[in-house]
């Protein structure tokens, strides 16, 4: 054999061996795995049912790390700071999405990992609007191999909902710097299992009200749009920017706002709004069943429209996949409420995104995996960066509902902050009642264990914490994001549900009310040729802090304690206080 031929064969053989070695090395690249998140026990309220069928299919979302998220939040703070040169210079949707996008290396790493596991490119979709998500159609068996976990069916006793979830999951160590979170895995929240922030008051005897609902004094015993409009000084303002200004209500509880009930509500409490309505946008399989009016949905939309009329209102009906059915092989989503709605809104044109949005639900922060909470909170920052003010109800459990025990295996009694109220990029609304206003005892409030105290709160929160001294020192995190930021009436709201007048209470009444006030402030700015307010927290804690009525009495008991006391200045029951529209007009 000629030497050249021998040499050629040697090269060819070496190349084959090298390729085989490379392939083996490439495969081993993903074998070094580490746990991403796990629960010690099945989350409270859920119970194990059975192993999930191996061939059950669902959409798995891989949340890639956002390469410039620090730049996004820094920009948000600059454009939200009334003393900064960039104040009010909100980003376009495209600009915000660029800052929320993942690094190309992260995209490449996740693609290689999926390819190594035999996931065909046709099963991979890249979502828009929500800061870098890869959506992968997989079976339970495939997901278990990808994530080194075991999926089971779990039952939520309160809502009777069944979901497919895992108690832990892992990723190759190489992917940890590239991936924030994978869902559905260890986050058990669903549109039907989240805690409502409103409740009926069937024991109250309905008080007679005048045709227009009475005046400010009525707020001492019964809440109507007229008393709120007078109490918060919006009654004389006539909106002028209704061609561009919008107010949004995020609905997640399997409820629908009823148009007939709204007309009856207007006829009794806001006659000049009769025949006006709201639009409904369906998100992620959401429905609009006008035969089944929802208390929460009706409360939200009746008071946002009544407070902001004639500003256009949008009700977002966000669905989730139906409860797990053993023989169902075709669910298209994963039951998780935050991600679908935020991704949807952030993928819209800027002209379609409301300048003001209110959200009336939440859950204990400790039930949400931290990585998931951070990812969702960053999406709220992205929404604020494009000029939207997001209000969130603070919750109806004071400093914590139930036994307040931690779910980390230690079962330690601690105050339980709520999420998304604990996110520093939303504006949280607590509750008051009576005249003069005092803190209502169920008003949610406290300090996050996931998020640190944001700069805009440093001075006011430090002052309150110093005043507490050693009180509750071991029950809360004094270095955490503190909430609520503001407050409004939360008791004895008159709402039409199924054609009948009912009393409803909760901070999910307070949040739509404050959202209505700020929707009018946005109208005032837009009509004056100025940009929308956007993320308002840096503003309200500084140059606009005098635009609120301080609430100095009451507390929010819970966890076997009297809770935090309301005091002058900021407090973790009613925040900075309740809004005064006319004062705020002059300050913004």
Coordinates of C-alpha atoms in Angstrom, one line a residue:
X1 CA 0.0 0.0 0.0
X2 CA 1.3 3.4 -0.9
X3 CA 2.4 5.6 1.9
X4 CA 0.1 8.4 0.8
X5 CA -2.9 6.0 0.9
X6 CA -2.0 4.8 4.4
X7 CA -1.6 8.4 5.5
X8 CA -5.1 9.2 4.1
X9 CA -6.7 6.3 5.8
X10 CA -5.0 7.3 9.1
X11 CA -6.4 10.8 8.7
X12 CA -9.8 9.5 7.9
X13 CA -9.8 7.1 10.8
X14 CA -8.6 9.8 13.1
X15 CA -11.3 12.1 12.0
X16 CA -14.0 9.5 12.7
X17 CA -12.6 8.9 16.1
X18 CA -12.4 12.6 16.7
X19 CA -16.0 13.1 15.7
X20 CA -17.1 10.2 17.9
X21 CA -15.2 11.7 20.8
X22 CA -16.6 15.1 20.1
X23 CA -20.1 13.7 20.0
X24 CA -19.6 11.9 23.3
X25 CA -18.1 15.0 24.8
X26 CA -21.0 17.1 23.5
X27 CA -23.5 14.7 25.1
X28 CA -21.6 14.8 28.4
X29 CA -21.9 18.5 28.3
X30 CA -25.4 18.2 29.6
X31 CA -24.9 15.4 32.1
X32 CA -23.5 17.6 35.0
X33 CA -26.8 18.8 36.5
X34 CA -27.8 20.8 39.5
X35 CA -31.1 21.4 41.2
X36 CA -32.9 24.7 40.1
X37 CA -35.7 24.6 42.7
X38 CA -37.5 22.3 45.0
X39 CA -40.2 22.1 47.7
X40 CA -39.8 20.2 50.9
X41 CA -43.5 19.3 50.9
X42 CA -46.5 19.5 48.6
X43 CA -47.5 23.2 48.8
X44 CA -50.3 24.0 51.2
X45 CA -53.8 23.6 49.8
X46 CA -52.7 21.0 47.3
X47 CA -52.6 17.2 47.5
X48 CA -51.0 14.4 45.5
X49 CA -53.3 12.4 43.3
X50 CA -51.2 10.2 41.0
X51 CA -48.2 10.1 38.6
X52 CA -48.8 12.1 35.5
X53 CA -49.3 10.0 32.3
X54 CA -46.1 9.7 30.4
X55 CA -47.7 10.7 27.1
X56 CA -49.6 13.7 28.4
X57 CA -48.4 16.7 26.4
X58 CA -48.1 20.4 27.5
X59 CA -46.2 23.5 26.6
X60 CA -43.0 23.9 28.6
X61 CA -41.7 27.4 28.9
X62 CA -38.0 28.1 29.3
X63 CA -37.4 31.6 30.6
X64 CA -34.0 32.8 29.4
X65 CA -32.0 35.3 31.5
X66 CA -32.4 38.8 30.2
X67 CA -29.1 40.1 29.2
X68 CA -29.7 43.8 29.9
X69 CA -32.3 43.6 32.6
X70 CA -30.2 45.9 34.9
X71 CA -30.2 48.5 32.1
X72 CA -34.0 48.1 31.8
X73 CA -34.6 48.7 35.5
X74 CA -32.1 51.5 35.6
X75 CA -33.9 53.2 32.7
X76 CA -37.2 52.6 34.4
X77 CA -36.0 54.4 37.5
X78 CA -34.6 57.3 35.5
X79 CA -37.8 57.9 33.4
X80 CA -39.9 57.6 36.6
X81 CA -37.8 60.0 38.7
X82 CA -39.4 63.5 38.5
X83 CA -36.0 65.1 39.2
X84 CA -34.2 63.3 36.4
X85 CA -33.6 64.7 32.9
X86 CA -35.2 61.6 31.4
X87 CA -38.4 61.8 33.4
X88 CA -41.4 60.8 31.3
X89 CA -39.3 59.7 28.4
X90 CA -40.8 56.2 28.3
X91 CA -39.4 53.5 26.0
X92 CA -41.1 52.2 22.9
X93 CA -42.3 48.6 23.1
X94 CA -39.4 47.6 20.8
X95 CA -36.8 49.4 22.9
X96 CA -38.1 47.8 26.1
X97 CA -38.1 44.4 24.5
X98 CA -34.5 44.9 23.3
X99 CA -33.4 45.5 26.9
X100 CA -35.4 42.5 28.1
X101 CA -34.0 40.1 25.4
X102 CA -31.7 37.2 26.2
X103 CA -28.0 37.1 25.2
X104 CA -27.4 35.2 21.9
X105 CA -25.2 32.8 24.0
X106 CA -28.2 31.9 26.1
X107 CA -30.3 31.2 23.1
X108 CA -27.5 29.1 21.6
X109 CA -27.0 27.1 24.8
X110 CA -30.7 26.3 25.2
X111 CA -31.0 25.3 21.6
X112 CA -28.1 22.9 21.9
X113 CA -29.5 21.4 25.0
X114 CA -32.9 20.8 23.4
X115 CA -31.3 19.4 20.2
X116 CA -29.2 17.0 22.3
X117 CA -32.4 15.7 23.8
X118 CA -34.0 15.1 20.4
X119 CA -36.5 18.0 20.6
X120 CA -37.4 18.7 16.9
X121 CA -37.1 22.4 15.9
X122 CA -40.8 22.3 14.9
X123 CA -41.7 21.9 18.5
X124 CA -39.8 25.0 19.6
X125 CA -41.4 28.5 19.5
X126 CA -39.8 31.8 20.6
X127 CA -42.4 34.0 22.3
X128 CA -42.4 37.8 21.8
X129 CA -43.1 40.5 24.3
X130 CA -42.1 38.8 27.5
X131 CA -38.4 39.0 27.7
X132 CA -37.0 35.8 26.2
X133 CA -39.1 32.7 26.4
X134 CA -38.7 29.5 24.5
X135 CA -41.9 27.5 24.4
X136 CA -41.4 23.7 23.8
X137 CA -44.2 21.2 23.1
X138 CA -43.2 18.1 25.2
X139 CA -44.7 15.0 26.7
X140 CA -44.4 14.3 30.4
X141 CA -41.8 11.7 29.7
X142 CA -39.7 14.2 27.7
X143 CA -40.0 16.9 30.3
X144 CA -38.9 14.4 33.0
X145 CA -35.8 13.6 31.1
X146 CA -35.0 17.2 30.3
X147 CA -35.5 18.4 33.9
X148 CA -34.4 15.3 35.9
X149 CA -37.7 15.3 37.7
X150 CA -41.0 13.5 38.2
X151 CA -44.3 15.0 37.2
X152 CA -47.5 14.2 39.2
X153 CA -51.1 15.2 39.2
X154 CA -52.1 17.4 42.1
X155 CA -55.5 18.5 43.4
X156 CA -56.4 21.9 44.8
X157 CA -59.1 21.2 47.4
X158 CA -60.5 24.7 47.5
X159 CA -61.0 25.1 43.7
X160 CA -61.2 21.4 42.7
X161 CA -58.6 22.1 40.1
X162 CA -56.1 19.5 39.0
X163 CA -52.7 20.3 37.6
X164 CA -49.5 18.6 36.4
X165 CA -46.6 19.8 38.5
X166 CA -43.3 18.7 40.0
X167 CA -41.8 19.2 43.5
X168 CA -38.3 19.8 42.1
X169 CA -36.4 20.2 38.8
X170 CA -32.8 20.4 37.7
X171 CA -30.8 21.7 34.8
X172 CA -27.3 21.2 33.5
X173 CA -24.9 23.4 35.4
X174 CA -24.0 25.0 32.1
X175 CA -27.5 26.3 31.7
X176 CA -27.9 27.9 35.1
X177 CA -26.3 31.2 34.0
X178 CA -28.6 31.2 31.0
X179 CA -32.0 30.2 32.3
X180 CA -34.1 32.0 35.0
X181 CA -37.0 29.5 35.3
X182 CA -38.8 26.6 33.6
X183 CA -42.5 26.3 33.8
X184 CA -44.7 24.4 34.6
X185 CA -42.6 22.9 37.3
X186 CA -42.8 23.9 41.0
X187 CA -45.1 27.0 40.8
X188 CA -48.5 25.6 41.7
X189 CA -50.6 28.9 41.3
X190 CA -53.3 28.8 38.7
X191 CA -56.1 31.3 37.7
X192 CA -58.5 29.5 40.0
X193 CA -56.3 28.8 43.0
X194 CA -55.1 32.3 43.5
X195 CA -56.4 34.1 46.6
X196 CA -59.1 36.6 45.9
X197 CA -58.8 40.0 47.4
X198 CA -62.5 40.7 47.7
X199 CA -65.4 39.1 49.6
X200 CA -69.1 39.4 49.9
X201 CA -70.7 40.9 53.0
X202 CA -74.0 39.1 53.1
X203 CA -74.7 40.0 56.8
X204 CA -74.9 43.7 56.0
X205 CA -78.3 45.2 55.6
X206 CA -78.5 47.2 52.4
X207 CA -78.7 50.9 53.1
X208 CA -81.0 53.1 51.1
X209 CA -79.2 55.4 48.8
X210 CA -80.3 58.4 46.7
X211 CA -80.4 58.2 42.9
X212 CA -76.9 59.6 42.6
X213 CA -75.5 57.6 45.5
X214 CA -75.3 60.3 48.0
X215 CA -72.3 62.4 48.9
X216 CA -69.0 62.2 50.8
X217 CA -70.7 61.5 54.2
X218 CA -72.2 58.3 52.8
X219 CA -68.7 56.8 52.7
X220 CA -68.8 56.4 56.5
X221 CA -71.3 53.5 56.0
X222 CA -71.7 52.6 52.4
X223 CA -69.5 53.1 49.3
X224 CA -70.8 54.4 46.0
X225 CA -69.1 56.1 43.1
X226 CA -70.5 59.4 44.2
X227 CA -69.0 59.3 47.6
X228 CA -65.6 58.1 46.3
X229 CA -65.5 60.8 43.7
X230 CA -66.2 63.5 46.3
X231 CA -63.9 61.9 48.9
X232 CA -60.9 61.8 46.5
X233 CA -61.7 65.0 44.8
X234 CA -62.4 63.8 41.2
X235 CA -66.1 64.8 40.9
X236 CA -65.5 68.1 39.0
X237 CA -62.9 66.7 36.6
X238 CA -64.0 66.1 33.0
X239 CA -61.7 63.8 31.0
X240 CA -60.4 65.3 27.7
X241 CA -57.9 62.7 26.3
X242 CA -60.3 59.8 25.9
X243 CA -59.1 59.2 22.4
X244 CA -55.7 58.0 23.7
X245 CA -56.1 57.3 27.4
X246 CA -57.2 53.8 28.6
X247 CA -57.7 51.9 31.8
X248 CA -57.2 48.2 32.0
X249 CA -58.5 45.5 34.4
X250 CA -56.6 42.2 34.5
X251 CA -58.9 39.3 35.2
X252 CA -57.6 35.9 36.2
X253 CA -60.2 34.3 38.4
X254 CA -62.4 32.6 35.8
X255 CA -64.9 35.4 36.1
X256 CA -66.4 37.8 33.6
X257 CA -67.6 41.4 33.9
X258 CA -71.3 41.6 33.0
X259 CA -72.5 44.3 30.7
X260 CA -76.2 44.2 31.8
X261 CA -75.1 44.5 35.5
X262 CA -73.0 47.5 34.5
X263 CA -75.9 49.3 32.9
X264 CA -78.0 48.7 36.0
X265 CA -75.1 50.0 38.2
X266 CA -74.8 53.1 36.0
X267 CA -78.5 53.8 36.2
X268 CA -78.4 53.9 39.9
X269 CA -74.9 55.3 40.6
X270 CA -73.6 57.1 37.5
X271 CA -76.6 58.0 35.3
X272 CA -74.5 60.1 32.9
X273 CA -72.6 56.9 32.0
X274 CA -75.6 54.8 31.0
X275 CA -75.2 53.1 27.6
X276 CA -71.4 53.4 27.8
X277 CA -69.5 50.1 28.3
X278 CA -66.1 48.5 28.2
X279 CA -64.3 46.2 25.8
X280 CA -63.2 42.7 26.6
X281 CA -59.9 41.2 25.4
X282 CA -59.5 37.4 25.6
X283 CA -56.0 36.2 26.5
X284 CA -54.8 32.6 26.5
X285 CA -58.1 31.0 26.1
X286 CA -60.0 33.4 28.3
X287 CA -63.8 33.5 28.0
X288 CA -66.6 36.1 28.2
X289 CA -69.6 34.3 29.5
X290 CA -72.3 36.9 30.0
X291 CA -74.6 34.3 31.7
X292 CA -72.2 34.0 34.7
X293 CA -71.5 37.4 36.2
X294 CA -68.5 37.4 38.6
X295 CA -68.4 39.3 41.9
X296 CA -64.7 40.2 41.5
X297 CA -65.0 41.1 37.8
X298 CA -68.1 43.2 38.3
X299 CA -66.6 45.0 41.3
X300 CA -63.5 45.9 39.3
X301 CA -65.1 47.1 36.1
X302 CA -68.1 48.8 37.8
X303 CA -65.8 51.0 39.9
X304 CA -63.0 51.6 37.3
X305 CA -65.6 52.8 34.7
X306 CA -67.6 54.8 37.2
X307 CA -64.4 56.6 38.5
X308 CA -62.9 57.2 35.1
X309 CA -66.0 57.8 32.8
X310 CA -65.8 58.4 29.8
X311 CA -62.3 57.0 29.7
X312 CA -62.2 53.7 27.7
X313 CA -61.9 50.6 29.9
X314 CA -60.6 47.2 28.9
X315 CA -61.3 44.0 30.8
X316 CA -58.6 41.3 30.1
X317 CA -60.1 37.8 30.5
X318 CA -57.1 35.6 31.0
X319 CA -57.6 31.9 30.8
X320 CA -55.6 28.9 31.7
X321 CA -55.7 25.3 30.5
X322 CA -58.7 23.4 31.7
X323 CA -58.2 21.3 34.9
X324 CA -56.2 18.2 34.1
X325 CA -58.3 15.3 32.7
X326 CA -56.5 12.0 32.6
X327 CA -57.5 11.2 29.0
X328 CA -56.8 14.7 27.7
X329 CA -53.8 14.9 25.3
X330 CA -54.4 18.4 23.8
X331 CA -54.0 21.1 26.5
X332 CA -52.3 24.1 24.9
X333 CA -51.0 26.0 28.0
X334 CA -49.9 25.5 31.5
X335 CA -52.5 27.2 33.8
X336 CA -50.0 29.9 35.0
X337 CA -51.7 33.3 35.1
X338 CA -49.0 35.9 35.3
X339 CA -46.8 34.9 32.3
X340 CA -49.5 34.6 29.7
X341 CA -51.1 37.9 30.5
X342 CA -47.9 39.9 30.8
X343 CA -46.4 38.4 27.6
X344 CA -49.6 39.1 25.8
X345 CA -49.8 42.8 26.9
X346 CA -46.1 43.4 26.2
X347 CA -46.5 42.0 22.7
X348 CA -49.1 44.6 21.8
X349 CA -48.5 47.9 20.0
X350 CA -47.9 50.7 22.4
X351 CA -51.2 52.4 21.4
X352 CA -53.0 49.2 22.6
X353 CA -51.4 49.1 26.1
X354 CA -53.5 50.9 28.7
X355 CA -51.7 53.7 30.6
X356 CA -53.2 52.5 33.9
X357 CA -53.9 48.8 34.9
X358 CA -55.3 47.3 38.1
X359 CA -54.9 43.7 39.3
X360 CA -57.0 42.3 42.2
X361 CA -55.5 39.0 43.2
X362 CA -52.4 37.5 44.7
X363 CA -50.9 34.8 46.9
X364 CA -48.4 34.3 49.7
X365 CA -44.9 35.2 48.4
X366 CA -43.5 32.0 49.9
X367 CA -45.7 29.9 47.6
X368 CA -44.1 31.4 44.5
X369 CA -40.6 30.1 43.7
X370 CA -38.2 33.0 43.9
X371 CA -36.8 32.7 40.4
X372 CA -40.4 32.8 39.1
X373 CA -41.3 35.8 41.2
X374 CA -38.2 37.7 40.0
X375 CA -39.0 36.8 36.3
X376 CA -42.6 38.1 36.7
X377 CA -41.5 41.2 38.5
X378 CA -39.0 42.1 35.7
X379 CA -41.9 41.8 33.3
X380 CA -43.8 44.4 35.4
X381 CA -40.7 46.6 35.1
X382 CA -40.9 46.2 31.4
X383 CA -44.5 47.3 31.4
X384 CA -43.7 50.3 33.5
X385 CA -40.8 51.2 31.2
X386 CA -43.3 51.7 28.3
X387 CA -45.4 54.1 30.4
X388 CA -48.0 52.0 32.2
X389 CA -48.9 52.5 35.9
X390 CA -49.8 49.1 37.4
X391 CA -51.8 48.9 40.6
X392 CA -52.0 45.7 42.7
X393 CA -54.3 45.0 45.6
X394 CA -52.4 44.4 48.8
X395 CA -54.5 41.5 50.0
X396 CA -57.1 40.8 52.7
X397 CA -55.1 38.9 55.3
X398 CA -53.4 41.7 57.2
X399 CA -49.8 40.7 57.9
X400 CA -50.6 37.1 57.1
X401 CA -53.5 34.7 56.9
X402 CA -53.9 31.2 58.4
X403 CA -51.2 29.9 60.7
X404 CA -48.4 31.9 59.0
X405 CA -46.0 29.0 59.2
X406 CA -43.2 28.8 56.7
X407 CA -43.1 26.1 54.0
X408 CA -39.4 25.5 54.0
X409 CA -39.6 22.5 56.4
X410 CA -38.9 24.6 59.6
X411 CA -42.6 25.6 60.0
X412 CA -41.5 28.8 61.6
X413 CA -44.2 31.4 62.3
X414 CA -43.5 34.6 60.3
X415 CA -45.5 37.4 58.8
X416 CA -46.4 36.4 55.2
X417 CA -45.9 39.0 52.5
X418 CA -48.0 38.7 49.3
X419 CA -47.0 38.5 45.7
X420 CA -47.2 40.3 43.3
X421 CA -47.6 43.0 45.9
X422 CA -44.0 42.5 47.0
X423 CA -42.7 43.3 43.6
X424 CA -41.0 46.8 43.7
X425 CA -42.2 47.7 40.2
X426 CA -45.9 47.8 40.9
X427 CA -47.9 50.3 43.0
X428 CA -49.7 48.5 45.8
X429 CA -53.0 49.6 47.3
X430 CA -54.2 48.8 50.9
X431 CA -57.6 49.5 52.5
X432 CA -59.4 52.0 54.7
X433 CA -62.9 52.5 56.0
X434 CA -65.0 55.0 57.8
X435 CA -64.8 58.8 57.8
X436 CA -62.3 60.2 58.8
X437 CA -60.5 57.3 57.1
X438 CA -58.9 54.6 59.3
X439 CA -57.0 51.5 58.3
X440 CA -59.3 48.5 57.7
X441 CA -58.2 45.6 59.8
X442 CA -57.7 43.2 56.8
X443 CA -55.5 45.5 54.8
X444 CA -52.6 43.5 53.6
X445 CA -49.2 45.0 54.3
X446 CA -45.6 44.0 55.1
X447 CA -42.1 43.5 53.9
X448 CA -40.8 41.2 51.1
X449 CA -38.3 38.4 51.7
X450 CA -37.5 38.2 48.0
X451 CA -37.0 41.8 47.1
X452 CA -34.9 44.4 48.9
X453 CA -36.1 47.9 49.9
X454 CA -36.0 50.0 46.7
X455 CA -34.2 53.3 46.7
X456 CA -37.4 55.3 46.4
X457 CA -38.6 53.9 49.8
X458 CA -35.4 54.1 51.8
X459 CA -36.1 57.2 53.8
X460 CA -39.8 56.7 54.6
X461 CA -39.5 53.0 55.4
X462 CA -36.4 53.4 57.5
X463 CA -38.3 56.0 59.6
X464 CA -41.2 53.6 60.2
X465 CA -38.9 50.7 61.0
X466 CA -36.9 52.8 63.5
X467 CA -40.2 53.8 65.2
X468 CA -41.1 50.1 65.6
X469 CA -38.0 49.4 67.5
X470 CA -37.9 45.7 68.5
X471 CA -41.6 45.2 68.0
X472 CA -42.0 42.1 65.7
X473 CA -38.3 42.2 65.0
X474 CA -38.1 38.5 64.3
X475 CA -41.3 38.3 62.3
X476 CA -40.6 40.4 59.3
X477 CA -37.7 41.5 57.1
X478 CA -36.9 45.2 57.7
X479 CA -34.7 45.3 54.6
X480 CA -37.4 44.1 52.3
X481 CA -39.6 46.0 49.7
X482 CA -42.3 47.4 51.9
X483 CA -46.0 47.7 50.9
X484 CA -48.7 49.0 50.4
X485 CA -47.8 52.3 48.7
X486 CA -51.3 53.8 48.8
X487 CA -54.8 53.1 50.1
X488 CA -58.4 53.7 49.5
X489 CA -61.8 52.7 50.9
X490 CA -62.2 48.9 51.0
X491 CA -65.4 48.2 52.9
X492 CA -69.2 48.1 52.0
X493 CA -68.9 48.7 48.2
X494 CA -72.3 48.5 46.5
X495 CA -72.0 46.2 43.5
X496 CA -74.6 44.8 41.1
X497 CA -74.2 41.1 40.6
X498 CA -76.8 39.1 38.6
X499 CA -79.1 42.1 38.7
X500 CA -79.1 42.3 42.5
X501 CA -77.4 44.8 44.7
X502 CA -74.7 43.3 47.1
X503 CA -72.1 44.5 49.5
X504 CA -68.5 43.7 48.7
X505 CA -65.3 44.4 50.6
X506 CA -61.6 43.9 50.0
X507 CA -58.5 45.6 48.7
X508 CA -59.6 44.6 45.2
X509 CA -62.1 47.4 45.7
X510 CA -59.4 49.8 46.7
X511 CA -57.1 49.1 43.8
X512 CA -59.6 49.8 41.0
X513 CA -60.6 53.0 42.9
X514 CA -57.1 54.3 43.0
X515 CA -56.6 53.2 39.4
X516 CA -59.6 55.3 38.4
X517 CA -58.1 58.3 40.2
X518 CA -54.8 57.9 38.4
X519 CA -56.4 57.2 35.1
X520 CA -57.8 60.7 35.4
X521 CA -54.4 62.1 36.3
X522 CA -53.0 60.4 33.2
X523 CA -55.8 62.0 31.2
X524 CA -54.8 65.4 32.6
X525 CA -51.2 64.9 31.6
X526 CA -52.0 63.6 28.1
X527 CA -54.5 66.4 27.5
X528 CA -51.8 68.8 28.4
X529 CA -49.4 67.3 25.9
X530 CA -47.3 65.4 28.4
X531 CA -46.5 61.7 28.5
X532 CA -48.4 59.3 30.8
X533 CA -47.2 59.0 34.4
X534 CA -45.9 55.4 33.9
X535 CA -44.3 53.8 37.0
X536 CA -45.3 56.3 39.8
X537 CA -43.5 55.0 42.9
X538 CA -40.4 57.3 42.7
X539 CA -42.8 60.2 42.1
X540 CA -45.2 59.5 45.0
X541 CA -42.4 59.0 47.5
X542 CA -40.8 62.3 46.5
X543 CA -42.3 65.4 44.9
X544 CA -45.9 64.1 45.0
X545 CA -45.9 62.8 48.5
X546 CA -48.0 65.7 49.7
X547 CA -50.8 64.7 47.4
X548 CA -52.2 62.0 49.8
X549 CA -54.3 62.0 52.9
X550 CA -52.4 60.4 55.7
X551 CA -54.2 57.6 57.6
X552 CA -53.0 57.5 61.2
X553 CA -55.2 55.0 63.0
X554 CA -55.9 51.3 62.8
X555 CA -53.7 48.3 62.1
X556 CA -53.7 45.0 60.2
X557 CA -53.7 42.1 62.6
X558 CA -52.6 38.6 61.6
X559 CA -50.4 35.7 62.6
X560 CA -51.6 36.0 66.2
X561 CA -50.5 39.6 66.5
X562 CA -52.1 43.1 66.4
X563 CA -50.3 43.7 63.1
X564 CA -48.5 46.9 62.1
X565 CA -50.0 50.2 63.4
X566 CA -50.9 53.0 61.0
X567 CA -48.9 56.2 61.6
X568 CA -48.3 59.5 60.0
X569 CA -46.1 59.3 56.9
X570 CA -45.7 55.9 55.3
X571 CA -46.9 52.7 57.1
X572 CA -47.3 49.1 56.1
X573 CA -51.1 49.2 56.4
X574 CA -52.2 52.2 54.2
X575 CA -48.9 53.3 52.7
X576 CA -48.6 57.0 52.1
X577 CA -52.4 57.4 52.5
X578 CA -55.4 58.0 50.2
X579 CA -55.2 60.1 47.0
X580 CA -56.4 63.7 46.7
X581 CA -56.9 64.3 43.0
X582 CA -56.8 68.1 43.1
X583 CA -53.6 68.2 45.1
X584 CA -52.0 65.6 42.8
X585 CA -53.0 67.6 39.8
X586 CA -50.8 70.4 41.0
X587 CA -47.9 68.2 41.9
X588 CA -47.6 66.2 38.7

